[in-house]
Amino acid sequence: MQGEAQHTLLLYEDLVQKHVDLVFHVAKGFCRDAHLAEELTQITFMKAWKSFSKFEQGTNFKAWILKILRNVFLDNQRASTGKRSIKFSHAHIEGFDPEAKPEPPRAIDLDSREIFYDLFGDEVARFLHQMPEEFRVAVLLADVEGLDYEEIADVLDIPRGTVGSRVHRGRAILSKSLRSYAEKLGYLKERKI
Amino acid sequence: MKCEEVIPLLREYVDRELGDADARRIEEHLDDCHECASIVRDENELKLVIRKHVRPDPAPANLANVIVRKLREEAQPARRWSIQRIITLGFIASAATIFVVFTTLMIISNQQHQNAMRLLDLMIDDHVKASNFDPDELVDCKAVGAEEVEEWIRSHRTDNFRVPELESGNVKMLGAKCCMVGGREVEVVFYEWDGKRTSLFIVSDEENVLQAADPANLVDADKAMMSRRGFNVVCWKRDETFFALVTGSEERSIVETIGRSYN
């Protein structure tokens, strides 16, 4: 292999090492299956290598690789239609109506706040995991991976305004699920709307 | 700003997506509005809860190494079926095929040559034996010319061939016989050539294993004339019939006579 090609490969290998956790985690956020996420991660990096010459050095590699991951995920989803059902039914979320207008932000009762946020552990991940894909991935990219709206819009190929809507509806779904859970356990008084 | 104006902007404010001017106006409102400030605090705390409890799962330990190994395998030009490699392998395969075919042909050719030499040796043995006999005892057909001998031979054989007309002033036909030489049915025509006993062996060679020159090119064909065990031997082939003449006479005059007989 010639010197320049060798250098490019080493540079790309370094990027693989730095971003493999991110790609794997977001892949798992997309498909909710660790084995499939591993497979999608491999395919993503191999596919990205083939078009690495088109990537402008110094620009946002994170957004670029995640965009490729999303396409890989969609290709996989299309290919496995009928074999594997990744699509999540909204009916799994108690009280969630996908057609309903998002509620305006509402403050939690002052007396309950301290208990409320200390109460949860694995439930947060579990409820996030149960959310519909469009909200789950938006919240994951914004709040866990720290991408801004512009980056998320680029990765998911949706308008910036839609990103804000999905992130906040996702958080609202999660908050509602956590509240219902806390109420069932008796840690939170039933809310009067 | 009033609450109705602020609330729709609070989401973007929490996510730091507002411009500086809008963010300052929101902050001025939050300083005076306990309800809106609570919303912002709740949203920020929810973000913190998500970040705290939804920790990114690390990728499997060897996943990066697996990807790197695959990348290197793919980037390795020596392992690819490049056109150059295909051409090189094709060339090697062709050369190997030619070598095998050539070697096989050489072996077959050598084998055929050895078989022909063995047959010639047996013919020479037969010629030596015949030299000790009286011509009348020797022959099955006491012929007076090539045509008669040819007719007699055809009465024994099914294949079509011509007996060369070698008789001339110094060549006298004695007769012909049928015998077995080396497991083959052979006709022998005896001559007195320059006063020396000469035997012409005629063998059917339908399988074409006995290589010899065309009678018209005997002078130029090295392998057609040879000196073997004290005799001059001249071999030629016409259609599917092999001729071998064993004599003590001088070979050049023999060749000229044979060549003439076919003109």
Short mmCIF file of C-alpha atoms in Angstrom, two decimals:
data_model
loop_
_atom_site.label_atom_id
_atom_site.label_comp_id
_atom_site.label_asym_id
_atom_site.label_seq_id
_atom_site.Cartn_x
_atom_site.Cartn_y
_atom_site.Cartn_z
CA MET A 1 0.00 0.00 0.00
CA GLN A 2 1.31 3.44 -0.90
CA GLY A 3 2.26 5.99 1.79
CA GLU A 4 -0.70 8.32 1.36
CA ALA A 5 -3.24 5.49 1.32
CA GLN A 6 -1.58 4.02 4.41
CA HIS A 7 -1.81 7.37 6.16
CA THR A 8 -5.53 7.73 5.30
CA LEU A 9 -6.23 4.23 6.58
CA LEU A 10 -4.44 4.95 9.87
CA LEU A 11 -6.38 8.20 10.22
CA TYR A 12 -9.66 6.37 9.64
CA GLU A 13 -8.71 3.58 12.07
CA ASP A 14 -8.15 6.26 14.71
CA LEU A 15 -11.64 7.65 14.04
CA VAL A 16 -13.08 4.12 14.34
CA GLN A 17 -11.47 3.73 17.77
CA LYS A 18 -12.80 7.12 18.91
CA HIS A 19 -16.37 6.74 17.64
CA VAL A 20 -17.11 3.02 17.92
CA ASP A 21 -18.89 3.41 21.28
CA LEU A 22 -21.04 6.28 19.99
CA VAL A 23 -22.05 4.44 16.81
CA PHE A 24 -22.78 1.22 18.71
CA HIS A 25 -24.88 3.02 21.32
CA VAL A 26 -26.91 4.99 18.79
CA ALA A 27 -27.31 1.81 16.69
CA LYS A 28 -28.71 0.12 19.76
CA GLY A 29 -31.00 3.14 20.23
CA PHE A 30 -32.26 2.63 16.69
CA CYS A 31 -32.78 -1.15 16.75
CA ARG A 32 -32.91 -2.05 20.49
CA ASP A 33 -30.90 -5.22 19.86
CA ALA A 34 -27.25 -5.51 20.94
CA HIS A 35 -26.30 -8.15 18.35
CA LEU A 36 -27.92 -6.25 15.51
CA ALA A 37 -26.35 -3.02 16.79
CA GLU A 38 -22.92 -4.67 16.57
CA GLU A 39 -23.64 -5.74 13.01
CA LEU A 40 -24.95 -2.30 12.04
CA THR A 41 -21.85 -0.68 13.57
CA GLN A 42 -19.52 -2.86 11.48
CA ILE A 43 -21.48 -2.23 8.29
CA THR A 44 -21.56 1.51 9.01
CA PHE A 45 -17.79 1.83 9.42
CA MET A 46 -17.08 -0.35 6.37
CA LYS A 47 -19.53 1.65 4.27
CA ALA A 48 -18.17 4.96 5.57
CA TRP A 49 -14.62 3.87 4.63
CA LYS A 50 -15.67 3.45 1.02
CA SER A 51 -16.83 7.08 0.87
CA PHE A 52 -14.24 8.45 3.29
CA SER A 53 -12.55 10.32 0.43
CA LYS A 54 -15.72 12.46 0.22
CA PHE A 55 -15.58 13.37 3.91
CA GLU A 56 -14.12 16.82 4.45
CA GLN A 57 -11.42 16.64 7.11
CA GLY A 58 -12.10 18.97 10.01
CA THR A 59 -15.90 18.85 9.62
CA ASN A 60 -18.26 16.99 11.94
CA PHE A 61 -17.30 13.30 11.71
CA LYS A 62 -19.78 12.41 14.45
CA ALA A 63 -22.78 13.73 12.48
CA TRP A 64 -21.40 12.23 9.23
CA ILE A 65 -20.96 8.70 10.63
CA LEU A 66 -24.34 8.79 12.43
CA LYS A 67 -26.05 9.81 9.21
CA ILE A 68 -24.51 6.76 7.50
CA LEU A 69 -25.62 4.64 10.45
CA ARG A 70 -29.20 5.85 10.03
CA ASN A 71 -29.15 4.88 6.34
CA VAL A 72 -27.66 1.49 7.20
CA PHE A 73 -30.38 0.99 9.80
CA LEU A 74 -33.14 1.93 7.33
CA ASP A 75 -31.65 -0.39 4.68
CA ASN A 76 -31.56 -3.18 7.22
CA GLN A 77 -35.10 -2.46 8.31
CA ARG A 78 -36.32 -2.56 4.70
CA ALA A 79 -34.38 -5.78 4.01
CA SER A 80 -35.71 -7.52 7.08
CA THR A 81 -39.34 -6.49 6.66
CA GLY A 82 -41.36 -9.54 7.46
CA LYS A 83 -38.45 -11.23 9.22
CA ARG A 84 -37.97 -8.96 12.17
CA SER A 85 -40.34 -6.38 13.56
CA ILE A 86 -38.35 -3.44 14.85
CA LYS A 87 -41.14 -0.94 14.52
CA PHE A 88 -42.67 -0.15 17.85
CA SER A 89 -46.37 0.19 18.43
CA HIS A 90 -47.49 3.37 20.14
CA ALA A 91 -50.10 1.31 21.96
CA HIS A 92 -47.33 0.09 24.29
CA ILE A 93 -47.23 3.44 26.01
CA GLU A 94 -49.91 3.99 28.52
CA GLY A 95 -51.90 7.14 27.80
CA PHE A 96 -49.87 8.06 24.74
CA ASP A 97 -51.72 9.42 21.74
CA PRO A 98 -49.43 10.06 18.77
CA GLU A 99 -52.04 12.31 17.17
CA ALA A 100 -52.48 14.48 20.25
CA LYS A 101 -50.94 17.96 20.38
CA PRO A 102 -47.95 18.17 22.69
CA GLU A 103 -48.78 19.52 26.11
CA PRO A 104 -47.13 22.77 27.12
CA PRO A 105 -44.36 22.37 29.68
CA ARG A 106 -45.73 21.98 33.17
CA ALA A 107 -43.87 22.32 36.44
CA ILE A 108 -43.81 19.40 38.86
CA ASP A 109 -45.30 20.05 42.29
CA LEU A 110 -42.64 21.68 44.39
CA ASP A 111 -43.09 19.26 47.32
CA SER A 112 -42.58 16.18 45.15
CA ARG A 113 -39.63 17.33 43.05
CA GLU A 114 -36.80 16.06 45.26
CA ILE A 115 -38.37 12.61 45.63
CA PHE A 116 -39.31 12.45 41.97
CA TYR A 117 -35.84 12.85 40.54
CA ASP A 118 -34.12 10.65 43.10
CA LEU A 119 -36.62 7.88 42.63
CA PHE A 120 -35.57 6.42 39.32
CA GLY A 121 -32.72 4.28 38.13
CA ASP A 122 -33.06 1.71 35.38
CA GLU A 123 -36.66 2.81 34.82
CA VAL A 124 -35.50 5.85 32.86
CA ALA A 125 -33.63 3.69 30.35
CA ARG A 126 -36.52 1.21 30.29
CA PHE A 127 -39.14 3.85 29.54
CA LEU A 128 -36.89 5.52 26.96
CA HIS A 129 -36.38 2.10 25.37
CA GLN A 130 -40.16 1.65 25.09
CA MET A 131 -40.73 4.95 23.29
CA PRO A 132 -41.50 5.10 19.56
CA GLU A 133 -38.36 5.24 17.46
CA GLU A 134 -38.68 8.85 16.25
CA PHE A 135 -38.86 10.23 19.83
CA ARG A 136 -36.46 7.71 21.35
CA VAL A 137 -33.68 8.47 18.88
CA ALA A 138 -34.24 12.24 19.09
CA VAL A 139 -33.96 12.22 22.91
CA LEU A 140 -30.98 9.87 22.78
CA LEU A 141 -29.08 12.08 20.34
CA ALA A 142 -29.93 15.32 22.18
CA ASP A 143 -29.71 14.35 25.86
CA VAL A 144 -27.34 11.36 25.92
CA GLU A 145 -25.01 12.02 22.99
CA GLY A 146 -25.22 15.82 23.27
CA LEU A 147 -25.90 16.63 19.60
CA ASP A 148 -27.46 20.03 18.84
CA TYR A 149 -30.62 20.45 16.76
CA GLU A 150 -28.70 21.19 13.59
CA GLU A 151 -26.65 17.98 13.89
CA ILE A 152 -29.72 15.88 14.71
CA ALA A 153 -31.57 17.38 11.74
CA ASP A 154 -28.63 16.40 9.54
CA VAL A 155 -28.37 12.85 10.94
CA LEU A 156 -32.10 12.12 10.78
CA ASP A 157 -32.67 14.10 7.60
CA ILE A 158 -35.58 16.07 9.07
CA PRO A 159 -36.18 19.84 9.47
CA ARG A 160 -34.68 21.58 12.51
CA GLY A 161 -38.16 22.47 13.80
CA THR A 162 -39.15 18.80 13.76
CA VAL A 163 -36.08 17.99 15.85
CA GLY A 164 -37.23 20.37 18.63
CA SER A 165 -40.71 18.93 18.50
CA ARG A 166 -39.51 15.30 18.68
CA VAL A 167 -37.03 15.96 21.48
CA HIS A 168 -39.60 17.69 23.65
CA ARG A 169 -42.39 15.27 22.91
CA GLY A 170 -39.99 12.47 23.74
CA ARG A 171 -39.10 14.08 27.05
CA ALA A 172 -42.81 14.66 27.75
CA ILE A 173 -43.58 10.97 27.08
CA LEU A 174 -40.75 9.94 29.36
CA SER A 175 -41.81 12.36 32.08
CA LYS A 176 -45.39 11.08 31.86
CA SER A 177 -44.25 7.45 32.10
CA LEU A 178 -42.06 8.25 35.11
CA ARG A 179 -44.88 10.17 36.78
CA SER A 180 -47.35 7.29 36.29
CA TYR A 181 -44.78 4.88 37.67
CA ALA A 182 -44.18 7.09 40.73
CA GLU A 183 -47.90 7.46 41.30
CA LYS A 184 -48.42 3.69 41.16
CA LEU A 185 -45.72 3.22 43.75
CA GLY A 186 -47.35 5.92 45.90
CA TYR A 187 -44.40 8.30 45.81
CA LEU A 188 -46.35 10.97 43.97
CA LYS A 189 -49.84 12.25 44.42
CA GLU A 190 -52.09 11.83 41.39
CA ARG A 191 -51.92 15.00 39.37
CA LYS A 192 -54.95 17.15 38.99
CA ILE A 193 -55.10 18.55 35.48
CA MET B 1 -42.52 39.37 27.71
CA LYS B 2 -45.69 37.66 28.82
CA CYS B 3 -45.91 33.97 29.79
CA GLU B 4 -47.90 33.13 26.63
CA GLU B 5 -44.99 34.43 24.55
CA VAL B 6 -42.29 32.82 26.66
CA ILE B 7 -43.67 29.29 27.09
CA PRO B 8 -43.41 28.29 23.37
CA LEU B 9 -39.75 29.37 23.44
CA LEU B 10 -38.81 27.62 26.67
CA ARG B 11 -37.95 24.30 24.96
CA GLU B 12 -35.37 25.85 22.71
CA TYR B 13 -34.11 27.98 25.60
CA VAL B 14 -33.53 24.85 27.70
CA ASP B 15 -31.63 23.24 24.85
CA ARG B 16 -29.59 26.42 24.27
CA GLU B 17 -30.88 26.69 20.75
CA LEU B 18 -32.07 30.30 20.99
CA GLY B 19 -30.06 33.27 19.83
CA ASP B 20 -28.37 35.47 22.44
CA ALA B 21 -30.98 38.27 22.22
CA ASP B 22 -33.95 35.92 22.68
CA ALA B 23 -32.19 34.06 25.48
CA ARG B 24 -31.60 37.36 27.37
CA ARG B 25 -35.27 38.33 27.03
CA ILE B 26 -36.35 34.89 28.38
CA GLU B 27 -33.94 35.20 31.29
CA GLU B 28 -35.35 38.62 32.18
CA HIS B 29 -38.84 37.06 32.26
CA LEU B 30 -37.68 34.07 34.33
CA ASP B 31 -36.26 36.42 36.97
CA ASP B 32 -39.78 37.66 37.63
CA CYS B 33 -41.89 34.52 36.85
CA HIS B 34 -41.76 31.68 39.34
CA GLU B 35 -44.03 29.38 37.24
CA CYS B 36 -41.92 29.63 34.05
CA ALA B 37 -38.69 29.30 36.07
CA SER B 38 -40.07 26.03 37.54
CA ILE B 39 -40.76 24.70 34.04
CA VAL B 40 -37.18 25.44 33.02
CA ARG B 41 -35.84 23.84 36.17
CA ASP B 42 -37.95 20.70 35.64
CA GLU B 43 -36.89 20.39 32.03
CA ASN B 44 -33.22 20.78 32.95
CA GLU B 45 -33.55 18.28 35.78
CA LEU B 46 -35.26 15.78 33.48
CA LYS B 47 -32.37 16.19 31.06
CA LEU B 48 -29.96 15.49 33.89
CA VAL B 49 -31.94 12.41 34.94
CA ILE B 50 -31.84 11.07 31.40
CA ARG B 51 -28.11 11.70 31.11
CA LYS B 52 -27.50 10.12 34.52
CA HIS B 53 -29.54 6.96 34.04
CA VAL B 54 -29.22 6.36 30.32
CA ARG B 55 -25.50 5.77 30.20
CA PRO B 56 -24.19 4.88 26.77
CA ASP B 57 -23.40 1.17 26.60
CA PRO B 58 -19.81 0.71 25.54
CA ALA B 59 -19.32 -1.26 22.35
CA PRO B 60 -18.13 -4.89 22.76
CA ALA B 61 -14.45 -4.91 23.64
CA ASN B 62 -13.16 -6.27 20.34
CA LEU B 63 -15.59 -4.54 17.98
CA ALA B 64 -13.18 -1.77 16.99
CA ASN B 65 -10.43 -4.35 16.37
CA VAL B 66 -12.75 -6.47 14.24
CA ILE B 67 -13.59 -3.43 12.11
CA VAL B 68 -9.92 -2.41 11.81
CA ARG B 69 -8.97 -5.95 10.75
CA LYS B 70 -11.69 -5.96 8.09
CA LEU B 71 -10.55 -2.57 6.84
CA ARG B 72 -6.97 -3.78 6.50
CA GLU B 73 -8.07 -6.94 4.70
CA GLU B 74 -10.08 -4.85 2.27
CA ALA B 75 -7.26 -2.37 1.76
CA GLN B 76 -4.70 -5.15 1.12
CA PRO B 77 -4.18 -5.05 -2.67
CA ALA B 78 -2.35 -8.40 -2.78
CA ARG B 79 -5.46 -10.22 -1.69
CA ARG B 80 -7.71 -8.67 -4.26
CA TRP B 81 -8.52 -10.32 -7.54
CA SER B 82 -7.07 -7.45 -9.50
CA ILE B 83 -6.98 -7.59 -13.30
CA GLN B 84 -3.20 -7.74 -13.07
CA ARG B 85 -3.39 -10.74 -10.75
CA ILE B 86 -5.92 -12.49 -12.98
CA ILE B 87 -3.66 -11.89 -16.01
CA THR B 88 -0.62 -13.16 -14.12
CA LEU B 89 -2.43 -16.26 -12.91
CA GLY B 90 -3.85 -16.78 -16.39
CA PHE B 91 -0.35 -16.56 -17.84
CA ILE B 92 1.01 -19.04 -15.27
CA ALA B 93 -1.92 -21.41 -15.89
CA SER B 94 -1.40 -21.17 -19.66
CA ALA B 95 2.34 -21.78 -19.31
CA ALA B 96 1.70 -24.73 -17.01
CA THR B 97 -0.85 -26.16 -19.45
CA ILE B 98 1.55 -25.75 -22.38
CA PHE B 99 4.32 -27.38 -20.34
CA VAL B 100 2.11 -30.33 -19.37
CA VAL B 101 0.85 -30.78 -22.94
CA PHE B 102 4.36 -30.44 -24.38
CA THR B 103 5.82 -32.85 -21.82
CA THR B 104 3.00 -35.34 -22.45
CA LEU B 105 3.56 -35.09 -26.21
CA MET B 106 7.29 -35.55 -25.67
CA ILE B 107 6.67 -38.63 -23.55
CA ILE B 108 4.23 -40.03 -26.11
CA SER B 109 6.59 -39.18 -28.94
CA ASN B 110 9.50 -40.77 -27.10
CA GLN B 111 7.39 -43.85 -26.38
CA GLN B 112 6.39 -44.08 -30.03
CA HIS B 113 10.00 -43.68 -31.10
CA GLN B 114 11.07 -46.49 -28.76
CA ASN B 115 8.28 -48.71 -30.09
CA ALA B 116 9.37 -47.98 -33.68
CA MET B 117 13.00 -48.73 -32.85
CA ARG B 118 12.02 -52.00 -31.19
CA LEU B 119 10.02 -52.93 -34.27
CA LEU B 120 12.93 -52.01 -36.53
CA ASP B 121 15.28 -54.18 -34.47
CA LEU B 122 12.90 -57.10 -34.85
CA MET B 123 12.74 -56.43 -38.59
CA ILE B 124 16.53 -56.42 -38.75
CA ASP B 125 16.54 -59.76 -36.89
CA ASP B 126 14.11 -61.09 -39.44
CA HIS B 127 16.24 -59.70 -42.26
CA VAL B 128 19.33 -61.44 -40.85
CA LYS B 129 17.50 -64.76 -40.65
CA ALA B 130 16.15 -64.37 -44.16
CA SER B 131 19.60 -63.67 -45.52
CA ASN B 132 20.63 -67.24 -44.66
CA PHE B 133 17.82 -68.87 -46.64
CA ASP B 134 17.53 -69.85 -50.24
CA PRO B 135 15.17 -67.41 -51.93
CA ASP B 136 12.89 -70.19 -53.11
CA GLU B 137 12.43 -71.45 -49.55
CA LEU B 138 12.06 -67.95 -48.25
CA VAL B 139 9.06 -66.64 -50.05
CA ASP B 140 5.32 -67.40 -49.97
CA CYS B 141 4.87 -65.63 -53.26
CA LYS B 142 7.51 -65.93 -55.87
CA ALA B 143 6.65 -62.78 -57.70
CA VAL B 144 7.89 -61.24 -60.84
CA GLY B 145 6.93 -57.66 -60.19
CA ALA B 146 5.42 -55.13 -57.78
CA GLU B 147 1.93 -55.39 -59.22
CA GLU B 148 1.79 -59.19 -58.70
CA VAL B 149 3.10 -58.90 -55.16
CA GLU B 150 0.62 -56.13 -54.49
CA GLU B 151 -2.20 -58.31 -55.74
CA TRP B 152 -1.01 -61.23 -53.64
CA ILE B 153 -0.73 -59.07 -50.52
CA ARG B 154 -4.21 -57.61 -51.09
CA SER B 155 -5.59 -61.12 -51.08
CA HIS B 156 -4.39 -61.34 -47.44
CA ARG B 157 -5.17 -57.81 -46.28
CA THR B 158 -8.14 -55.52 -46.43
CA ASP B 159 -6.36 -52.13 -46.42
CA ASN B 160 -5.37 -50.39 -49.61
CA PHE B 161 -1.70 -49.68 -50.31
CA ARG B 162 0.77 -49.67 -53.13
CA VAL B 163 4.04 -51.67 -53.34
CA PRO B 164 6.71 -49.36 -54.69
CA GLU B 165 8.15 -50.34 -58.05
CA LEU B 166 11.78 -50.58 -57.07
CA GLU B 167 12.89 -53.07 -59.74
CA SER B 168 15.50 -51.71 -62.07
CA GLY B 169 18.84 -52.79 -63.48
CA ASN B 170 20.47 -53.24 -60.10
CA VAL B 171 17.34 -54.19 -58.16
CA LYS B 172 15.71 -57.60 -58.64
CA MET B 173 12.60 -58.75 -56.75
CA LEU B 174 12.87 -62.25 -55.24
CA GLY B 175 9.41 -62.66 -53.82
CA ALA B 176 7.28 -61.91 -50.73
CA LYS B 177 6.06 -63.49 -47.53
CA CYS B 178 3.62 -62.81 -44.73
CA CYS B 179 4.79 -63.07 -41.13
CA MET B 180 4.38 -61.66 -37.63
CA VAL B 181 6.96 -59.17 -36.35
CA GLY B 182 6.60 -57.69 -32.88
CA GLY B 183 2.98 -58.84 -32.69
CA ARG B 184 2.12 -57.10 -35.94
CA GLU B 185 1.14 -58.68 -39.21
CA VAL B 186 3.90 -57.76 -41.63
CA GLU B 187 4.47 -58.37 -45.33
CA VAL B 188 8.06 -58.63 -46.46
CA VAL B 189 9.25 -58.18 -50.04
CA PHE B 190 12.74 -59.49 -50.76
CA TYR B 191 15.14 -58.03 -53.30
CA GLU B 192 18.65 -58.46 -54.57
CA TRP B 193 19.97 -54.89 -54.54
CA ASP B 194 23.41 -54.40 -56.05
CA GLY B 195 23.87 -58.11 -55.36
CA LYS B 196 23.01 -57.68 -51.70
CA ARG B 197 19.99 -59.17 -49.94
CA THR B 198 17.42 -56.46 -49.11
CA SER B 199 14.13 -56.71 -47.18
CA LEU B 200 11.19 -54.29 -47.50
CA PHE B 201 8.84 -54.55 -44.50
CA ILE B 202 5.27 -53.34 -45.03
CA VAL B 203 3.14 -52.71 -41.93
CA SER B 204 -0.37 -51.38 -41.63
CA ASP B 205 -0.38 -48.44 -39.17
CA GLU B 206 -3.96 -47.26 -38.90
CA GLU B 207 -3.39 -45.99 -35.37
CA ASN B 208 -0.56 -43.83 -36.70
CA VAL B 209 2.03 -44.67 -34.05
CA LEU B 210 4.95 -45.29 -36.40
CA GLN B 211 6.29 -41.91 -37.47
CA ALA B 212 8.29 -41.68 -40.68
CA ALA B 213 8.95 -39.32 -43.54
CA ASP B 214 7.02 -38.93 -46.74
CA PRO B 215 8.73 -40.90 -49.51
CA ALA B 216 9.15 -37.70 -51.58
CA ASN B 217 11.23 -36.10 -48.80
CA LEU B 218 13.46 -39.00 -47.78
CA VAL B 219 16.66 -37.16 -48.73
CA ASP B 220 15.91 -34.25 -46.43
CA ALA B 221 14.47 -36.31 -43.62
CA ASP B 222 17.25 -37.22 -41.20
CA LYS B 223 15.21 -39.73 -39.29
CA ALA B 224 14.18 -41.52 -42.48
CA MET B 225 17.67 -42.87 -43.03
CA MET B 226 19.70 -44.48 -40.34
CA SER B 227 22.52 -46.91 -39.88
CA ARG B 228 21.51 -49.58 -37.42
CA ARG B 229 23.37 -52.72 -36.43
CA GLY B 230 25.48 -52.66 -39.60
CA PHE B 231 22.57 -52.17 -42.01
CA ASN B 232 21.21 -49.13 -43.72
CA VAL B 233 17.57 -48.68 -42.81
CA VAL B 234 15.22 -46.38 -44.69
CA CYS B 235 11.70 -45.73 -43.32
CA TRP B 236 8.84 -43.91 -44.99
CA LYS B 237 5.11 -43.75 -44.78
CA ARG B 238 2.36 -43.50 -47.32
CA ASP B 239 -1.20 -42.99 -46.15
CA GLU B 240 -1.62 -45.52 -43.31
CA THR B 241 1.14 -47.90 -44.41
CA PHE B 242 4.61 -47.95 -42.93
CA PHE B 243 7.58 -49.11 -45.02
CA ALA B 244 11.01 -50.05 -43.70
CA LEU B 245 13.75 -51.10 -46.05
CA VAL B 246 16.73 -52.93 -44.54
CA THR B 247 19.74 -53.35 -46.75
CA GLY B 248 23.49 -53.58 -47.02
CA SER B 249 23.47 -51.27 -50.05
CA GLU B 250 24.51 -47.67 -50.10
CA GLU B 251 21.72 -45.58 -48.70
CA ARG B 252 21.73 -42.62 -51.08
CA SER B 253 21.15 -44.81 -54.11
CA ILE B 254 18.31 -46.54 -52.20
CA VAL B 255 16.64 -43.25 -51.39
CA GLU B 256 16.87 -42.07 -55.00
CA THR B 257 15.33 -45.32 -56.20
CA ILE B 258 12.48 -45.12 -53.70
CA GLY B 259 11.82 -41.46 -54.56
CA ARG B 260 11.69 -42.31 -58.25
CA SER B 261 9.24 -45.12 -57.68
CA TYR B 262 6.71 -42.71 -56.22
CA ASN B 263 7.03 -40.07 -58.98
#
